[in-house]
Short mmCIF file of C-alpha atoms in Angstrom, two decimals:
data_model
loop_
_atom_site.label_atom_id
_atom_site.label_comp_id
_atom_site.label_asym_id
_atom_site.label_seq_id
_atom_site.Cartn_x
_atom_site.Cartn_y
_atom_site.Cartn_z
CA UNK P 231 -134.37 -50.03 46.27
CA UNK P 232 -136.82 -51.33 43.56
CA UNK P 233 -135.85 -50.86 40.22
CA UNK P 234 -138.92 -50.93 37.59
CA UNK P 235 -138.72 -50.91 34.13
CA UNK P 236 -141.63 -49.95 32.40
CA UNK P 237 -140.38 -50.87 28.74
CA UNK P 238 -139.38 -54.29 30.02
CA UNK P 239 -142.95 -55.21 31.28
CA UNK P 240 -145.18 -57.40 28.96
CA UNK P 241 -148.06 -55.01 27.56
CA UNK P 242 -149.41 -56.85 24.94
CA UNK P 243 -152.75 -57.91 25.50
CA UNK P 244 -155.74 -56.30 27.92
CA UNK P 245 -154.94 -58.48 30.49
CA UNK P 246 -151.28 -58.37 30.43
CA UNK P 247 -151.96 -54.22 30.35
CA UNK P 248 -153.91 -54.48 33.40
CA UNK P 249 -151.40 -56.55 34.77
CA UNK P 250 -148.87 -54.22 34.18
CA UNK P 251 -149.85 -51.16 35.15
CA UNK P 252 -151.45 -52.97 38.41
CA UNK P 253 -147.20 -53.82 38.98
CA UNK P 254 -146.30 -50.03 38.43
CA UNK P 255 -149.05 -49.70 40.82
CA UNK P 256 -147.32 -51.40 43.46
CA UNK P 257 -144.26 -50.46 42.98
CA UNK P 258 -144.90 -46.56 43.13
CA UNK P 259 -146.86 -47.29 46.52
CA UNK P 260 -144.18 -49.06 48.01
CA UNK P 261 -141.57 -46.49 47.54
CA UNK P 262 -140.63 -43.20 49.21
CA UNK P 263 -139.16 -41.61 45.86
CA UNK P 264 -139.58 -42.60 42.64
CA UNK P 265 -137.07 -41.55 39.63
CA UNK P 266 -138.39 -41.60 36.40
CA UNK P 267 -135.93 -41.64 32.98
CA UNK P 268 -137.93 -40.69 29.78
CA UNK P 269 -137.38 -40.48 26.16
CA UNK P 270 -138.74 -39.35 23.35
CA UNK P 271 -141.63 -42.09 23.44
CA UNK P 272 -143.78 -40.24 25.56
CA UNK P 273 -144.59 -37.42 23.45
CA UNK P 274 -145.16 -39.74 20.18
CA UNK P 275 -148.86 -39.61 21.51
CA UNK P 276 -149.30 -35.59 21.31
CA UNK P 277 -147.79 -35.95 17.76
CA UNK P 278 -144.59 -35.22 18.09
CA UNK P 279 -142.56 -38.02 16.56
CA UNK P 280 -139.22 -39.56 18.17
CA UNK P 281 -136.00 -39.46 16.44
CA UNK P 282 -134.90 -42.86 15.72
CA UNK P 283 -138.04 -44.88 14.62
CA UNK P 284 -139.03 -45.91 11.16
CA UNK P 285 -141.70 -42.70 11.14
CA UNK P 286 -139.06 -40.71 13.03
CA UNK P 287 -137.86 -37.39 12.66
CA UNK P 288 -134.54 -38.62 11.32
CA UNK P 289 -136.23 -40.55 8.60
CA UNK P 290 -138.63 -37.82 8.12
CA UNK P 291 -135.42 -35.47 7.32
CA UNK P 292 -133.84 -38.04 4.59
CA UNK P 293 -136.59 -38.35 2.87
CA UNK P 294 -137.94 -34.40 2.57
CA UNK P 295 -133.88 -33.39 1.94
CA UNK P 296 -132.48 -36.34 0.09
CA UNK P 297 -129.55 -34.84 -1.37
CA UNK P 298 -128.15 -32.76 2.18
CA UNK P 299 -129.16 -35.31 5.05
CA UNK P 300 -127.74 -38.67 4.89
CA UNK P 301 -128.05 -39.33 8.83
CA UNK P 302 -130.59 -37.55 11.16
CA UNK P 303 -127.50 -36.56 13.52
CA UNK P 304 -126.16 -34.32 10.30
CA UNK P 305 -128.47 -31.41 11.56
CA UNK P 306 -127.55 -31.21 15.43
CA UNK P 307 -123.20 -31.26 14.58
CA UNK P 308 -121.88 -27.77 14.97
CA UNK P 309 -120.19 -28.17 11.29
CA UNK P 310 -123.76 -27.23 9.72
CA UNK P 311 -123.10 -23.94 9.99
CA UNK P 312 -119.99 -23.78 7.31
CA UNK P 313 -122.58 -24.62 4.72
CA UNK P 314 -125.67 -22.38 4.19
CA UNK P 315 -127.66 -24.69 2.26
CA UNK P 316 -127.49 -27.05 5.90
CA UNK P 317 -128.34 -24.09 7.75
CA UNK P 318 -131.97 -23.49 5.53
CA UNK P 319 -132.63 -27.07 6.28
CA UNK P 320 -131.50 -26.84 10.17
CA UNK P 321 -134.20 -23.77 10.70
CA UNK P 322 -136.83 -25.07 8.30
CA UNK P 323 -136.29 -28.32 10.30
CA UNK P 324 -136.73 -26.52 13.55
CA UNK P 325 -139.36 -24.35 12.69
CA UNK P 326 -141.18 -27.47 11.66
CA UNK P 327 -140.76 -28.87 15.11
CA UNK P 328 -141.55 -25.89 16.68
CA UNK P 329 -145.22 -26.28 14.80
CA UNK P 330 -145.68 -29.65 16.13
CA UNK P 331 -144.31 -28.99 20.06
CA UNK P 332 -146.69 -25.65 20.19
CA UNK P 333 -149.92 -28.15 18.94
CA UNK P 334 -148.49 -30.92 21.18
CA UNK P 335 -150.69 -31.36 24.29
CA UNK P 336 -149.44 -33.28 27.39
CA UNK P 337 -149.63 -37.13 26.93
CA UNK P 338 -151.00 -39.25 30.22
CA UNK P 339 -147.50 -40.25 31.01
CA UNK P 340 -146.66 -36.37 31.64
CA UNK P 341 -149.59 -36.40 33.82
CA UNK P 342 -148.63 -39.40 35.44
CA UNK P 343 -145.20 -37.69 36.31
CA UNK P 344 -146.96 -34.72 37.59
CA UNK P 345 -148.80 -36.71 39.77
CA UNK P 346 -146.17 -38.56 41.55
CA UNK P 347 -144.45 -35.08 42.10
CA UNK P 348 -147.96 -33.63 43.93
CA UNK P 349 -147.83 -36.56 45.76
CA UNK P 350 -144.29 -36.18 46.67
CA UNK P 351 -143.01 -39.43 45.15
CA UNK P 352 -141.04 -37.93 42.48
CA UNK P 353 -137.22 -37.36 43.66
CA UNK P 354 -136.05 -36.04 39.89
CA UNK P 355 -137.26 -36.49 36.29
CA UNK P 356 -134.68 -37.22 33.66
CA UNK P 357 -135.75 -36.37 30.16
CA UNK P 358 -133.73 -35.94 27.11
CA UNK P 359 -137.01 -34.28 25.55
CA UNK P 360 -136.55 -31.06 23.92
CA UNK P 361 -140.61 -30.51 23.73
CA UNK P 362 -141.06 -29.16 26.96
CA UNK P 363 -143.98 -30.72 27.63
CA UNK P 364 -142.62 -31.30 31.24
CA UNK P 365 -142.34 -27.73 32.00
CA UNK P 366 -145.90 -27.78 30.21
CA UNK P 367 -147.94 -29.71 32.92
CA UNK P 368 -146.05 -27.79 35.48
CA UNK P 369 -142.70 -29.84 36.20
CA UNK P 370 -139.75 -27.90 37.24
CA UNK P 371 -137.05 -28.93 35.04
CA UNK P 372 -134.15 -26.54 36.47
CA UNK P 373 -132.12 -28.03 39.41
CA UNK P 374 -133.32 -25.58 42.48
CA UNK P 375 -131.25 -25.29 45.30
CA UNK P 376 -133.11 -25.96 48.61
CA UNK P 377 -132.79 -22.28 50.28
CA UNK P 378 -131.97 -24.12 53.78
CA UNK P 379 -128.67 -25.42 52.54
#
């Protein structure tokens, strides 16, 4: 099994792109299956901003609700809901996202994904992406049981 990982290869420069992608090249036509683990990174592109990054949502939140979130994670802990004033921020927050995901448009890297899977390369997608974008381009993101088992 090959194990490639795209955040670890040198992208830099033109030449070290090329370079790079020409390796991701190889390494999806030399294998059966590929499995591909993504984050929020590859949606930044269709404007919807990650969580943890200086431009982030997280940082987005402390600075547009000073005085109720002092960490990004305050608005995804179940204890939100004792206090009203967290709960106007959690669905303001939310429908604010909401905006951005239903403008969002699939970034090359979904496409790229899609691809392997019409080409039968793609064993599973991981995501921790709430954007859908996956579903989007036409990914099935459920676990289906193969009808033959």
């Amino acid at each position: 099994m090959q194990r490639l990982v795209l955040s670890e290869l040198s992208v830099s420069g033109d030449t070290e792109t090329s370079t790079g992608l020409a390796q991701v090249q190889r390494a999806v036509q030399a294998s059966q299956r590929c499995l591909v683990i993504t984050g929020a990174g590859i949606s930044v592109s269709s404007g919807i901003p990650d969580f943890r990054s200086p431009t982030g949502l997280f940082h987005q939140l402390k600075q547009k609700y000073p005085s109720s979130v002092t960490n990004g994670r305050d608005l995804f802990d179940a204890t939100l809901f004792h206090d009203a004033s967290m709960v106007n921020v959690f669905y303001s927050f939310m429908g604010e996202l909401r905006t951005l995901i239903d403008r969002a448009t699939c970034t090359p890297t979904h496409a790229f994904i899609k691809r392997l899977d019409e080409h039968g390369k793609l064993l599973r997608c991981y995501t921790q992406n709430i954007d859908s974008l996956e579903k989007r381009v036409g990914l099935e993101t459920a676990f289906v049981q193969d009808e033959d088992a």
